[in-house]
Short mmCIF file of the N, C-alpha and C atoms (twelve columns), coordinates in Angstrom:
data_MODEL
# 
_entry.id   MODEL 
# 
loop_
_atom_site.group_PDB 
_atom_site.id 
_atom_site.type_symbol 
_atom_site.label_atom_id 
_atom_site.label_alt_id 
_atom_site.label_comp_id 
_atom_site.label_asym_id 
_atom_site.label_seq_id 
_atom_site.Cartn_x 
_atom_site.Cartn_y 
_atom_site.Cartn_z 
_atom_site.pdbx_PDB_model_num 
ATOM 1   N N  . UNK A 1   -23.111 -7.149  -14.087 1 
ATOM 2   C CA . UNK A 1   -23.466 -5.773  -14.341 1 
ATOM 3   C C  . UNK A 1   -24.978 -5.598  -14.416 1 
ATOM 4   N N  . UNK A 2   -25.656 -6.534  -15.060 1 
ATOM 5   C CA . UNK A 2   -27.107 -6.409  -15.206 1 
ATOM 6   C C  . UNK A 2   -27.841 -6.551  -13.881 1 
ATOM 7   N N  . UNK A 3   -27.189 -7.129  -12.894 1 
ATOM 8   C CA . UNK A 3   -27.838 -7.257  -11.589 1 
ATOM 9   C C  . UNK A 3   -28.105 -5.881  -10.975 1 
ATOM 10  N N  . UNK A 4   -27.354 -4.859  -11.376 1 
ATOM 11  C CA . UNK A 4   -27.616 -3.492  -10.906 1 
ATOM 12  C C  . UNK A 4   -28.993 -3.010  -11.339 1 
ATOM 13  N N  . UNK A 5   -29.532 -3.603  -12.366 1 
ATOM 14  C CA . UNK A 5   -30.822 -3.194  -12.915 1 
ATOM 15  C C  . UNK A 5   -31.905 -4.240  -12.653 1 
ATOM 16  N N  . UNK A 6   -31.606 -5.166  -11.725 1 
ATOM 17  C CA . UNK A 6   -32.515 -6.255  -11.408 1 
ATOM 18  C C  . UNK A 6   -32.498 -6.483  -9.900  1 
ATOM 19  N N  . UNK A 7   -33.636 -6.477  -9.273  1 
ATOM 20  C CA . UNK A 7   -33.704 -6.705  -7.829  1 
ATOM 21  C C  . UNK A 7   -33.199 -8.110  -7.495  1 
ATOM 22  N N  . UNK A 8   -32.455 -8.229  -6.395  1 
ATOM 23  C CA . UNK A 8   -31.952 -9.531  -5.949  1 
ATOM 24  C C  . UNK A 8   -33.112 -10.499 -5.795  1 
ATOM 25  N N  . UNK A 9   -32.898 -11.723 -6.222  1 
ATOM 26  C CA . UNK A 9   -33.929 -12.742 -6.105  1 
ATOM 27  C C  . UNK A 9   -34.980 -12.703 -7.193  1 
ATOM 28  N N  . UNK A 10  -34.880 -11.745 -8.111  1 
ATOM 29  C CA . UNK A 10  -35.863 -11.652 -9.199  1 
ATOM 30  C C  . UNK A 10  -35.723 -12.853 -10.129 1 
ATOM 31  N N  . UNK A 11  -36.848 -13.431 -10.487 1 
ATOM 32  C CA . UNK A 11  -36.827 -14.557 -11.414 1 
ATOM 33  C C  . UNK A 11  -36.390 -14.083 -12.797 1 
ATOM 34  N N  . UNK A 12  -35.500 -14.838 -13.399 1 
ATOM 35  C CA . UNK A 12  -35.040 -14.572 -14.761 1 
ATOM 36  C C  . UNK A 12  -35.327 -15.801 -15.610 1 
ATOM 37  N N  . UNK A 13  -35.390 -15.575 -16.903 1 
ATOM 38  C CA . UNK A 13  -35.627 -16.657 -17.855 1 
ATOM 39  C C  . UNK A 13  -34.383 -16.806 -18.719 1 
ATOM 40  N N  . UNK A 14  -33.995 -18.059 -18.962 1 
ATOM 41  C CA . UNK A 14  -32.787 -18.376 -19.706 1 
ATOM 42  C C  . UNK A 14  -33.139 -19.324 -20.838 1 
ATOM 43  N N  . UNK A 15  -32.664 -19.027 -22.034 1 
ATOM 44  C CA . UNK A 15  -32.917 -19.896 -23.175 1 
ATOM 45  C C  . UNK A 15  -31.613 -20.367 -23.788 1 
ATOM 46  N N  . UNK A 16  -31.519 -21.669 -23.999 1 
ATOM 47  C CA . UNK A 16  -30.359 -22.286 -24.641 1 
ATOM 48  C C  . UNK A 16  -30.820 -22.866 -25.966 1 
ATOM 49  N N  . UNK A 17  -30.055 -22.643 -27.013 1 
ATOM 50  C CA . UNK A 17  -30.377 -23.240 -28.298 1 
ATOM 51  C C  . UNK A 17  -30.449 -24.750 -28.129 1 
ATOM 52  N N  . UNK A 18  -31.494 -25.357 -28.625 1 
ATOM 53  C CA . UNK A 18  -31.727 -26.789 -28.426 1 
ATOM 54  C C  . UNK A 18  -30.642 -27.657 -29.062 1 
ATOM 55  N N  . UNK A 19  -29.918 -27.134 -30.019 1 
ATOM 56  C CA . UNK A 19  -28.869 -27.902 -30.669 1 
ATOM 57  C C  . UNK A 19  -27.601 -28.060 -29.839 1 
ATOM 58  N N  . UNK A 20  -27.502 -27.394 -28.693 1 
ATOM 59  C CA . UNK A 20  -26.328 -27.551 -27.827 1 
ATOM 60  C C  . UNK A 20  -26.342 -28.945 -27.219 1 
ATOM 61  N N  . UNK A 21  -25.237 -29.358 -26.679 1 
ATOM 62  C CA . UNK A 21  -25.113 -30.720 -26.176 1 
ATOM 63  C C  . UNK A 21  -25.431 -30.856 -24.693 1 
ATOM 64  N N  . UNK A 22  -26.066 -29.858 -24.090 1 
ATOM 65  C CA . UNK A 22  -26.445 -29.972 -22.682 1 
ATOM 66  C C  . UNK A 22  -27.495 -31.061 -22.520 1 
ATOM 67  N N  . UNK A 23  -27.388 -31.850 -21.451 1 
ATOM 68  C CA . UNK A 23  -28.459 -32.831 -21.204 1 
ATOM 69  C C  . UNK A 23  -29.736 -32.092 -20.806 1 
ATOM 70  N N  . UNK A 24  -30.815 -32.364 -21.495 1 
ATOM 71  C CA . UNK A 24  -32.072 -31.659 -21.267 1 
ATOM 72  C C  . UNK A 24  -33.192 -32.685 -21.134 1 
ATOM 73  N N  . UNK A 25  -34.019 -32.496 -20.120 1 
ATOM 74  C CA . UNK A 25  -35.169 -33.383 -19.936 1 
ATOM 75  C C  . UNK A 25  -36.130 -33.219 -21.104 1 
ATOM 76  N N  . UNK A 26  -36.745 -34.310 -21.512 1 
ATOM 77  C CA . UNK A 26  -37.644 -34.251 -22.667 1 
ATOM 78  C C  . UNK A 26  -38.856 -33.364 -22.411 1 
ATOM 79  N N  . UNK A 27  -39.217 -33.157 -21.137 1 
ATOM 80  C CA . UNK A 27  -40.378 -32.326 -20.833 1 
ATOM 81  C C  . UNK A 27  -40.003 -30.878 -20.515 1 
ATOM 82  N N  . UNK A 28  -38.759 -30.498 -20.776 1 
ATOM 83  C CA . UNK A 28  -38.324 -29.114 -20.523 1 
ATOM 84  C C  . UNK A 28  -39.121 -28.157 -21.407 1 
ATOM 85  N N  . UNK A 29  -39.374 -26.971 -20.883 1 
ATOM 86  C CA . UNK A 29  -40.100 -25.954 -21.656 1 
ATOM 87  C C  . UNK A 29  -39.264 -25.540 -22.866 1 
ATOM 88  N N  . UNK A 30  -39.944 -25.243 -23.953 1 
ATOM 89  C CA . UNK A 30  -39.262 -24.819 -25.180 1 
ATOM 90  C C  . UNK A 30  -39.933 -23.571 -25.730 1 
ATOM 91  N N  . UNK A 31  -39.125 -22.765 -26.416 1 
ATOM 92  C CA . UNK A 31  -39.607 -21.545 -27.050 1 
ATOM 93  C C  . UNK A 31  -39.170 -21.576 -28.504 1 
ATOM 94  N N  . UNK A 32  -40.093 -21.393 -29.418 1 
ATOM 95  C CA . UNK A 32  -39.775 -21.359 -30.835 1 
ATOM 96  C C  . UNK A 32  -39.319 -19.949 -31.200 1 
ATOM 97  N N  . UNK A 33  -38.149 -19.833 -31.826 1 
ATOM 98  C CA . UNK A 33  -37.624 -18.535 -32.253 1 
ATOM 99  C C  . UNK A 33  -37.140 -18.646 -33.696 1 
ATOM 100 N N  . UNK A 34  -36.945 -17.519 -34.386 1 
ATOM 101 C CA . UNK A 34  -36.405 -17.569 -35.745 1 
ATOM 102 C C  . UNK A 34  -35.011 -18.215 -35.804 1 
ATOM 103 N N  . UNK A 35  -34.269 -18.184 -34.690 1 
ATOM 104 C CA . UNK A 35  -32.933 -18.780 -34.647 1 
ATOM 105 C C  . UNK A 35  -32.984 -20.270 -34.329 1 
ATOM 106 N N  . UNK A 36  -34.157 -20.782 -34.078 1 
ATOM 107 C CA . UNK A 36  -34.306 -22.193 -33.746 1 
ATOM 108 C C  . UNK A 36  -34.921 -22.366 -32.376 1 
ATOM 109 N N  . UNK A 37  -35.273 -23.601 -32.025 1 
ATOM 110 C CA . UNK A 37  -35.924 -23.842 -30.743 1 
ATOM 111 C C  . UNK A 37  -34.967 -23.631 -29.573 1 
ATOM 112 N N  . UNK A 38  -35.483 -23.014 -28.527 1 
ATOM 113 C CA . UNK A 38  -34.723 -22.762 -27.310 1 
ATOM 114 C C  . UNK A 38  -35.308 -23.593 -26.176 1 
ATOM 115 N N  . UNK A 39  -34.441 -24.199 -25.379 1 
ATOM 116 C CA . UNK A 39  -34.844 -24.875 -24.158 1 
ATOM 117 C C  . UNK A 39  -34.812 -23.823 -23.069 1 
ATOM 118 N N  . UNK A 40  -35.907 -23.704 -22.332 1 
ATOM 119 C CA . UNK A 40  -36.063 -22.616 -21.373 1 
ATOM 120 C C  . UNK A 40  -35.947 -23.102 -19.929 1 
ATOM 121 N N  . UNK A 41  -35.305 -22.273 -19.106 1 
ATOM 122 C CA . UNK A 41  -35.168 -22.502 -17.681 1 
ATOM 123 C C  . UNK A 41  -35.455 -21.197 -16.973 1 
ATOM 124 N N  . UNK A 42  -35.684 -21.260 -15.689 1 
ATOM 125 C CA . UNK A 42  -35.839 -20.028 -14.925 1 
ATOM 126 C C  . UNK A 42  -35.047 -20.138 -13.638 1 
ATOM 127 N N  . UNK A 43  -34.726 -18.995 -13.086 1 
ATOM 128 C CA . UNK A 43  -33.987 -18.911 -11.833 1 
ATOM 129 C C  . UNK A 43  -33.632 -17.463 -11.585 1 
ATOM 130 N N  . UNK A 44  -32.915 -17.204 -10.525 1 
ATOM 131 C CA . UNK A 44  -32.533 -15.831 -10.210 1 
ATOM 132 C C  . UNK A 44  -31.341 -15.404 -11.051 1 
ATOM 133 N N  . UNK A 45  -31.093 -14.112 -11.087 1 
ATOM 134 C CA . UNK A 45  -29.925 -13.611 -11.830 1 
ATOM 135 C C  . UNK A 45  -28.640 -14.171 -11.225 1 
ATOM 136 N N  . UNK A 46  -28.652 -14.437 -9.928  1 
ATOM 137 C CA . UNK A 46  -27.490 -15.047 -9.288  1 
ATOM 138 C C  . UNK A 46  -27.216 -16.436 -9.865  1 
ATOM 139 N N  . UNK A 47  -28.263 -17.135 -10.253 1 
ATOM 140 C CA . UNK A 47  -28.105 -18.453 -10.858 1 
ATOM 141 C C  . UNK A 47  -27.354 -18.356 -12.183 1 
ATOM 142 N N  . UNK A 48  -27.578 -17.292 -12.899 1 
ATOM 143 C CA . UNK A 48  -26.889 -17.110 -14.180 1 
ATOM 144 C C  . UNK A 48  -25.386 -17.066 -13.987 1 
ATOM 145 N N  . UNK A 49  -24.933 -16.318 -13.006 1 
ATOM 146 C CA . UNK A 49  -23.493 -16.195 -12.818 1 
ATOM 147 C C  . UNK A 49  -22.911 -17.393 -12.080 1 
ATOM 148 N N  . UNK A 50  -23.667 -17.989 -11.168 1 
ATOM 149 C CA . UNK A 50  -23.141 -19.110 -10.392 1 
ATOM 150 C C  . UNK A 50  -23.203 -20.428 -11.139 1 
ATOM 151 N N  . UNK A 51  -24.352 -20.712 -11.742 1 
ATOM 152 C CA . UNK A 51  -24.553 -22.014 -12.367 1 
ATOM 153 C C  . UNK A 51  -24.251 -22.014 -13.855 1 
ATOM 154 N N  . UNK A 52  -24.814 -21.088 -14.583 1 
ATOM 155 C CA . UNK A 52  -24.638 -21.082 -16.031 1 
ATOM 156 C C  . UNK A 52  -23.352 -20.400 -16.463 1 
ATOM 157 N N  . UNK A 53  -22.873 -19.464 -15.658 1 
ATOM 158 C CA . UNK A 53  -21.681 -18.683 -15.996 1 
ATOM 159 C C  . UNK A 53  -21.803 -18.073 -17.394 1 
ATOM 160 N N  . UNK A 54  -23.050 -17.910 -17.843 1 
ATOM 161 C CA . UNK A 54  -23.391 -17.304 -19.129 1 
ATOM 162 C C  . UNK A 54  -22.814 -18.060 -20.315 1 
ATOM 163 N N  . UNK A 55  -22.303 -19.273 -20.078 1 
ATOM 164 C CA . UNK A 55  -21.777 -20.068 -21.181 1 
ATOM 165 C C  . UNK A 55  -22.928 -20.736 -21.907 1 
ATOM 166 N N  . UNK A 56  -23.120 -20.370 -23.129 1 
ATOM 167 C CA . UNK A 56  -24.144 -21.012 -23.916 1 
ATOM 168 C C  . UNK A 56  -25.536 -20.446 -23.759 1 
ATOM 169 N N  . UNK A 57  -25.723 -19.490 -22.870 1 
ATOM 170 C CA . UNK A 57  -27.049 -18.889 -22.736 1 
ATOM 171 C C  . UNK A 57  -27.271 -18.005 -23.957 1 
ATOM 172 N N  . UNK A 58  -28.314 -18.290 -24.706 1 
ATOM 173 C CA . UNK A 58  -28.597 -17.497 -25.894 1 
ATOM 174 C C  . UNK A 58  -29.566 -16.355 -25.620 1 
ATOM 175 N N  . UNK A 59  -30.506 -16.583 -24.741 1 
ATOM 176 C CA . UNK A 59  -31.486 -15.559 -24.379 1 
ATOM 177 C C  . UNK A 59  -31.585 -15.495 -22.862 1 
ATOM 178 N N  . UNK A 60  -31.691 -14.294 -22.319 1 
ATOM 179 C CA . UNK A 60  -32.046 -14.184 -20.903 1 
ATOM 180 C C  . UNK A 60  -32.574 -12.805 -20.596 1 
ATOM 181 N N  . UNK A 61  -33.528 -12.785 -19.656 1 
ATOM 182 C CA . UNK A 61  -34.177 -11.546 -19.269 1 
ATOM 183 C C  . UNK A 61  -34.866 -11.751 -17.920 1 
ATOM 184 N N  . UNK A 62  -35.022 -10.666 -17.155 1 
ATOM 185 C CA . UNK A 62  -35.720 -10.770 -15.868 1 
ATOM 186 C C  . UNK A 62  -37.236 -10.714 -16.055 1 
ATOM 187 N N  . UNK A 63  -37.936 -11.201 -15.059 1 
ATOM 188 C CA . UNK A 63  -39.406 -11.231 -15.114 1 
ATOM 189 C C  . UNK A 63  -39.986 -9.855  -15.431 1 
ATOM 190 N N  . UNK A 64  -39.407 -8.788  -14.880 1 
ATOM 191 C CA . UNK A 64  -39.915 -7.432  -15.114 1 
ATOM 192 C C  . UNK A 64  -39.509 -6.833  -16.446 1 
ATOM 193 N N  . UNK A 65  -38.723 -7.571  -17.240 1 
ATOM 194 C CA . UNK A 65  -38.300 -7.159  -18.589 1 
ATOM 195 C C  . UNK A 65  -37.531 -5.835  -18.589 1 
ATOM 196 N N  . UNK A 66  -36.694 -5.615  -17.557 1 
ATOM 197 C CA . UNK A 66  -35.893 -4.388  -17.513 1 
ATOM 198 C C  . UNK A 66  -34.800 -4.385  -18.573 1 
ATOM 199 N N  . UNK A 67  -34.391 -5.544  -19.025 1 
ATOM 200 C CA . UNK A 67  -33.361 -5.676  -20.056 1 
ATOM 201 C C  . UNK A 67  -33.563 -7.028  -20.748 1 
ATOM 202 N N  . UNK A 68  -32.870 -7.199  -21.871 1 
ATOM 203 C CA . UNK A 68  -32.942 -8.446  -22.635 1 
ATOM 204 C C  . UNK A 68  -31.587 -8.679  -23.277 1 
ATOM 205 N N  . UNK A 69  -31.096 -9.911  -23.202 1 
ATOM 206 C CA . UNK A 69  -29.800 -10.271 -23.777 1 
ATOM 207 C C  . UNK A 69  -30.011 -11.374 -24.806 1 
ATOM 208 N N  . UNK A 70  -29.363 -11.225 -25.966 1 
ATOM 209 C CA . UNK A 70  -29.445 -12.221 -27.028 1 
ATOM 210 C C  . UNK A 70  -28.054 -12.471 -27.585 1 
ATOM 211 N N  . UNK A 71  -27.652 -13.734 -27.558 1 
ATOM 212 C CA . UNK A 71  -26.430 -14.168 -28.219 1 
ATOM 213 C C  . UNK A 71  -26.834 -15.266 -29.188 1 
ATOM 214 N N  . UNK A 72  -26.839 -14.965 -30.469 1 
ATOM 215 C CA . UNK A 72  -27.215 -15.949 -31.467 1 
ATOM 216 C C  . UNK A 72  -26.091 -16.961 -31.610 1 
ATOM 217 N N  . UNK A 73  -26.443 -18.235 -31.667 1 
ATOM 218 C CA . UNK A 73  -25.436 -19.298 -31.740 1 
ATOM 219 C C  . UNK A 73  -24.597 -19.232 -33.006 1 
ATOM 220 N N  . UNK A 74  -25.049 -18.536 -34.035 1 
ATOM 221 C CA . UNK A 74  -24.304 -18.466 -35.287 1 
ATOM 222 C C  . UNK A 74  -23.559 -17.149 -35.474 1 
ATOM 223 N N  . UNK A 75  -23.662 -16.251 -34.515 1 
ATOM 224 C CA . UNK A 75  -23.008 -14.951 -34.641 1 
ATOM 225 C C  . UNK A 75  -21.925 -14.801 -33.574 1 
ATOM 226 N N  . UNK A 76  -21.183 -13.721 -33.643 1 
ATOM 227 C CA . UNK A 76  -20.044 -13.547 -32.746 1 
ATOM 228 C C  . UNK A 76  -20.255 -12.467 -31.694 1 
ATOM 229 N N  . UNK A 77  -21.435 -11.899 -31.632 1 
ATOM 230 C CA . UNK A 77  -21.686 -10.801 -30.703 1 
ATOM 231 C C  . UNK A 77  -22.880 -11.099 -29.820 1 
ATOM 232 N N  . UNK A 78  -22.952 -10.377 -28.732 1 
ATOM 233 C CA . UNK A 78  -24.089 -10.419 -27.829 1 
ATOM 234 C C  . UNK A 78  -24.757 -9.060  -27.883 1 
ATOM 235 N N  . UNK A 79  -26.082 -9.064  -27.905 1 
ATOM 236 C CA . UNK A 79  -26.847 -7.825  -28.003 1 
ATOM 237 C C  . UNK A 79  -27.632 -7.639  -26.713 1 
ATOM 238 N N  . UNK A 80  -27.613 -6.407  -26.206 1 
ATOM 239 C CA . UNK A 80  -28.302 -6.077  -24.963 1 
ATOM 240 C C  . UNK A 80  -29.263 -4.931  -25.239 1 
ATOM 241 N N  . UNK A 81  -30.506 -5.103  -24.807 1 
ATOM 242 C CA . UNK A 81  -31.504 -4.039  -24.869 1 
ATOM 243 C C  . UNK A 81  -31.885 -3.699  -23.439 1 
ATOM 244 N N  . UNK A 82  -32.131 -2.435  -23.190 1 
ATOM 245 C CA . UNK A 82  -32.522 -2.030  -21.843 1 
ATOM 246 C C  . UNK A 82  -32.727 -0.535  -21.777 1 
ATOM 247 N N  . UNK A 83  -32.876 -0.041  -20.564 1 
ATOM 248 C CA . UNK A 83  -33.042 1.396   -20.361 1 
ATOM 249 C C  . UNK A 83  -31.774 2.124   -20.792 1 
ATOM 250 N N  . UNK A 84  -31.874 3.414   -20.978 1 
ATOM 251 C CA . UNK A 84  -30.705 4.215   -21.352 1 
ATOM 252 C C  . UNK A 84  -29.603 4.050   -20.305 1 
ATOM 253 N N  . UNK A 85  -29.979 4.060   -19.028 1 
ATOM 254 C CA . UNK A 85  -29.000 3.906   -17.948 1 
ATOM 255 C C  . UNK A 85  -28.314 2.539   -18.016 1 
ATOM 256 N N  . UNK A 86  -29.077 1.510   -18.294 1 
ATOM 257 C CA . UNK A 86  -28.520 0.160   -18.412 1 
ATOM 258 C C  . UNK A 86  -27.549 0.075   -19.587 1 
ATOM 259 N N  . UNK A 87  -27.957 0.578   -20.726 1 
ATOM 260 C CA . UNK A 87  -27.095 0.526   -21.916 1 
ATOM 261 C C  . UNK A 87  -25.848 1.374   -21.722 1 
ATOM 262 N N  . UNK A 88  -25.980 2.528   -21.078 1 
ATOM 263 C CA . UNK A 88  -24.806 3.357   -20.797 1 
ATOM 264 C C  . UNK A 88  -23.816 2.607   -19.906 1 
ATOM 265 N N  . UNK A 89  -24.311 1.829   -18.952 1 
ATOM 266 C CA . UNK A 89  -23.431 1.041   -18.081 1 
ATOM 267 C C  . UNK A 89  -22.677 -0.008  -18.891 1 
ATOM 268 N N  . UNK A 90  -23.363 -0.641  -19.832 1 
ATOM 269 C CA . UNK A 90  -22.711 -1.628  -20.699 1 
ATOM 270 C C  . UNK A 90  -21.664 -0.942  -21.577 1 
ATOM 271 N N  . UNK A 91  -22.023 0.185   -22.173 1 
ATOM 272 C CA . UNK A 91  -21.114 0.880   -23.091 1 
ATOM 273 C C  . UNK A 91  -19.863 1.409   -22.405 1 
ATOM 274 N N  . UNK A 92  -19.949 1.740   -21.126 1 
ATOM 275 C CA . UNK A 92  -18.804 2.338   -20.428 1 
ATOM 276 C C  . UNK A 92  -18.047 1.338   -19.556 1 
ATOM 277 N N  . UNK A 93  -18.446 0.076   -19.562 1 
ATOM 278 C CA . UNK A 93  -17.760 -0.937  -18.756 1 
ATOM 279 C C  . UNK A 93  -16.373 -1.208  -19.322 1 
ATOM 280 N N  . UNK A 94  -15.363 -1.093  -18.482 1 
ATOM 281 C CA . UNK A 94  -13.988 -1.350  -18.920 1 
ATOM 282 C C  . UNK A 94  -13.773 -2.800  -19.343 1 
ATOM 283 N N  . UNK A 95  -14.557 -3.720  -18.803 1 
ATOM 284 C CA . UNK A 95  -14.364 -5.141  -19.076 1 
ATOM 285 C C  . UNK A 95  -15.060 -5.617  -20.349 1 
ATOM 286 N N  . UNK A 96  -15.775 -4.731  -21.022 1 
ATOM 287 C CA . UNK A 96  -16.517 -5.123  -22.221 1 
ATOM 288 C C  . UNK A 96  -16.097 -4.306  -23.436 1 
ATOM 289 N N  . UNK A 97  -16.155 -4.914  -24.578 1 
ATOM 290 C CA . UNK A 97  -16.033 -4.193  -25.845 1 
ATOM 291 C C  . UNK A 97  -17.462 -4.015  -26.338 1 
ATOM 292 N N  . UNK A 98  -17.969 -2.804  -26.253 1 
ATOM 293 C CA . UNK A 98  -19.375 -2.576  -26.568 1 
ATOM 294 C C  . UNK A 98  -19.548 -1.312  -27.388 1 
ATOM 295 N N  . UNK A 99  -20.518 -1.335  -28.261 1 
ATOM 296 C CA . UNK A 99  -20.866 -0.152  -29.030 1 
ATOM 297 C C  . UNK A 99  -22.321 -0.244  -29.449 1 
ATOM 298 N N  . UNK A 100 -22.883 0.870   -29.813 1 
ATOM 299 C CA . UNK A 100 -24.277 0.950   -30.226 1 
ATOM 300 C C  . UNK A 100 -24.411 0.403   -31.643 1 
ATOM 301 N N  . UNK A 101 -25.451 -0.382  -31.866 1 
ATOM 302 C CA . UNK A 101 -25.765 -0.848  -33.216 1 
ATOM 303 C C  . UNK A 101 -27.161 -0.360  -33.581 1 
ATOM 304 N N  . UNK A 102 -27.393 -0.231  -34.862 1 
ATOM 305 C CA . UNK A 102 -28.699 0.180   -35.360 1 
ATOM 306 C C  . UNK A 102 -29.391 -1.029  -35.984 1 
ATOM 307 N N  . UNK A 103 -30.681 -0.940  -36.213 1 
ATOM 308 C CA . UNK A 103 -31.389 -2.075  -36.832 1 
ATOM 309 C C  . UNK A 103 -30.843 -2.460  -38.205 1 
ATOM 310 N N  . UNK A 104 -30.181 -1.556  -38.893 1 
ATOM 311 C CA . UNK A 104 -29.659 -1.860  -40.226 1 
ATOM 312 C C  . UNK A 104 -28.161 -2.156  -40.231 1 
ATOM 313 N N  . UNK A 105 -27.545 -2.251  -39.057 1 
ATOM 314 C CA . UNK A 105 -26.099 -2.487  -38.970 1 
ATOM 315 C C  . UNK A 105 -25.737 -3.875  -39.495 1 
ATOM 316 N N  . UNK A 106 -24.585 -3.955  -40.148 1 
ATOM 317 C CA . UNK A 106 -24.038 -5.240  -40.587 1 
ATOM 318 C C  . UNK A 106 -23.508 -5.946  -39.346 1 
ATOM 319 N N  . UNK A 107 -23.966 -7.163  -39.094 1 
ATOM 320 C CA . UNK A 107 -23.529 -7.884  -37.896 1 
ATOM 321 C C  . UNK A 107 -22.693 -9.116  -38.240 1 
ATOM 322 N N  . UNK A 108 -22.197 -9.173  -39.454 1 
ATOM 323 C CA . UNK A 108 -21.354 -10.304 -39.840 1 
ATOM 324 C C  . UNK A 108 -19.964 -10.135 -39.238 1 
ATOM 325 N N  . UNK A 109 -19.224 -11.229 -39.173 1 
ATOM 326 C CA . UNK A 109 -17.865 -11.188 -38.624 1 
ATOM 327 C C  . UNK A 109 -16.974 -10.236 -39.439 1 
ATOM 328 N N  . UNK A 110 -17.275 -10.064 -40.711 1 
ATOM 329 C CA . UNK A 110 -16.464 -9.189  -41.555 1 
ATOM 330 C C  . UNK A 110 -16.714 -7.706  -41.270 1 
ATOM 331 N N  . UNK A 111 -17.795 -7.390  -40.572 1 
ATOM 332 C CA . UNK A 111 -18.067 -5.989  -40.240 1 
ATOM 333 C C  . UNK A 111 -17.344 -5.542  -38.976 1 
ATOM 334 N N  . UNK A 112 -16.699 -6.456  -38.278 1 
ATOM 335 C CA . UNK A 112 -15.996 -6.152  -37.031 1 
ATOM 336 C C  . UNK A 112 -14.604 -5.624  -37.359 1 
ATOM 337 N N  . UNK A 113 -14.400 -4.328  -37.174 1 
ATOM 338 C CA . UNK A 113 -13.107 -3.718  -37.488 1 
ATOM 339 C C  . UNK A 113 -12.036 -3.982  -36.446 1 
ATOM 340 N N  . UNK A 114 -12.419 -4.467  -35.279 1 
ATOM 341 C CA . UNK A 114 -11.452 -4.724  -34.210 1 
ATOM 342 C C  . UNK A 114 -11.024 -6.189  -34.204 1 
ATOM 343 N N  . UNK A 115 -11.966 -7.099  -34.378 1 
ATOM 344 C CA . UNK A 115 -11.688 -8.535  -34.277 1 
ATOM 345 C C  . UNK A 115 -11.844 -9.243  -35.613 1 
ATOM 346 N N  . UNK A 116 -11.557 -8.556  -36.669 1 
ATOM 347 C CA . UNK A 116 -11.717 -9.117  -38.018 1 
ATOM 348 C C  . UNK A 116 -10.740 -10.286 -38.210 1 
ATOM 349 N N  . UNK A 117 -11.225 -11.383 -38.812 1 
ATOM 350 C CA . UNK A 117 -10.319 -12.512 -39.067 1 
ATOM 351 C C  . UNK A 117 -9.211  -12.101 -40.032 1 
ATOM 352 N N  . UNK A 118 -8.043  -12.708 -39.858 1 
ATOM 353 C CA . UNK A 118 -6.946  -12.424 -40.793 1 
ATOM 354 C C  . UNK A 118 -7.266  -13.050 -42.137 1 
ATOM 355 N N  . UNK A 119 -6.481  -12.732 -43.141 1 
ATOM 356 C CA . UNK A 119 -6.730  -13.263 -44.488 1 
ATOM 357 C C  . UNK A 119 -6.594  -14.783 -44.544 1 
ATOM 358 N N  . UNK A 120 -5.925  -15.394 -43.540 1 
ATOM 359 C CA . UNK A 120 -5.750  -16.845 -43.512 1 
ATOM 360 C C  . UNK A 120 -6.907  -17.581 -42.826 1 
ATOM 361 N N  . UNK A 121 -7.766  -16.825 -42.141 1 
ATOM 362 C CA . UNK A 121 -8.888  -17.429 -41.421 1 
ATOM 363 C C  . UNK A 121 -10.151 -17.294 -42.247 1 
ATOM 364 N N  . UNK A 122 -11.023 -18.269 -42.123 1 
ATOM 365 C CA . UNK A 122 -12.330 -18.191 -42.773 1 
ATOM 366 C C  . UNK A 122 -13.357 -17.802 -41.729 1 
ATOM 367 N N  . UNK A 123 -14.272 -16.882 -42.036 1 
ATOM 368 C CA . UNK A 123 -15.312 -16.520 -41.052 1 
ATOM 369 C C  . UNK A 123 -16.265 -17.654 -40.819 1 
# 
């Protein structure tokens, strides 16, 4: 979906939390974030869907910064920032469960009214 807002062949940046078990070269680029160190890679948006399949990608964005995606390794949601048109496309996609959040929104698993754990599950 985000490729609609990114020119084909545009370089994108991908960050994986360093604590994941992916084999990573010791000289790989790293980015320090409040969520922990990220191992950084670059490639086209097509690489994201073909190679990474978005599994484990915690951060990604195109070179032109038209949008930004963040999936924190300790949380259960993915957050997307972008133009109004981009966000509207995400919100209206039949294949996604999406809604607008505010900077003060509770983002814990217990705040999810649709996918809330049962009383037998621990968050």
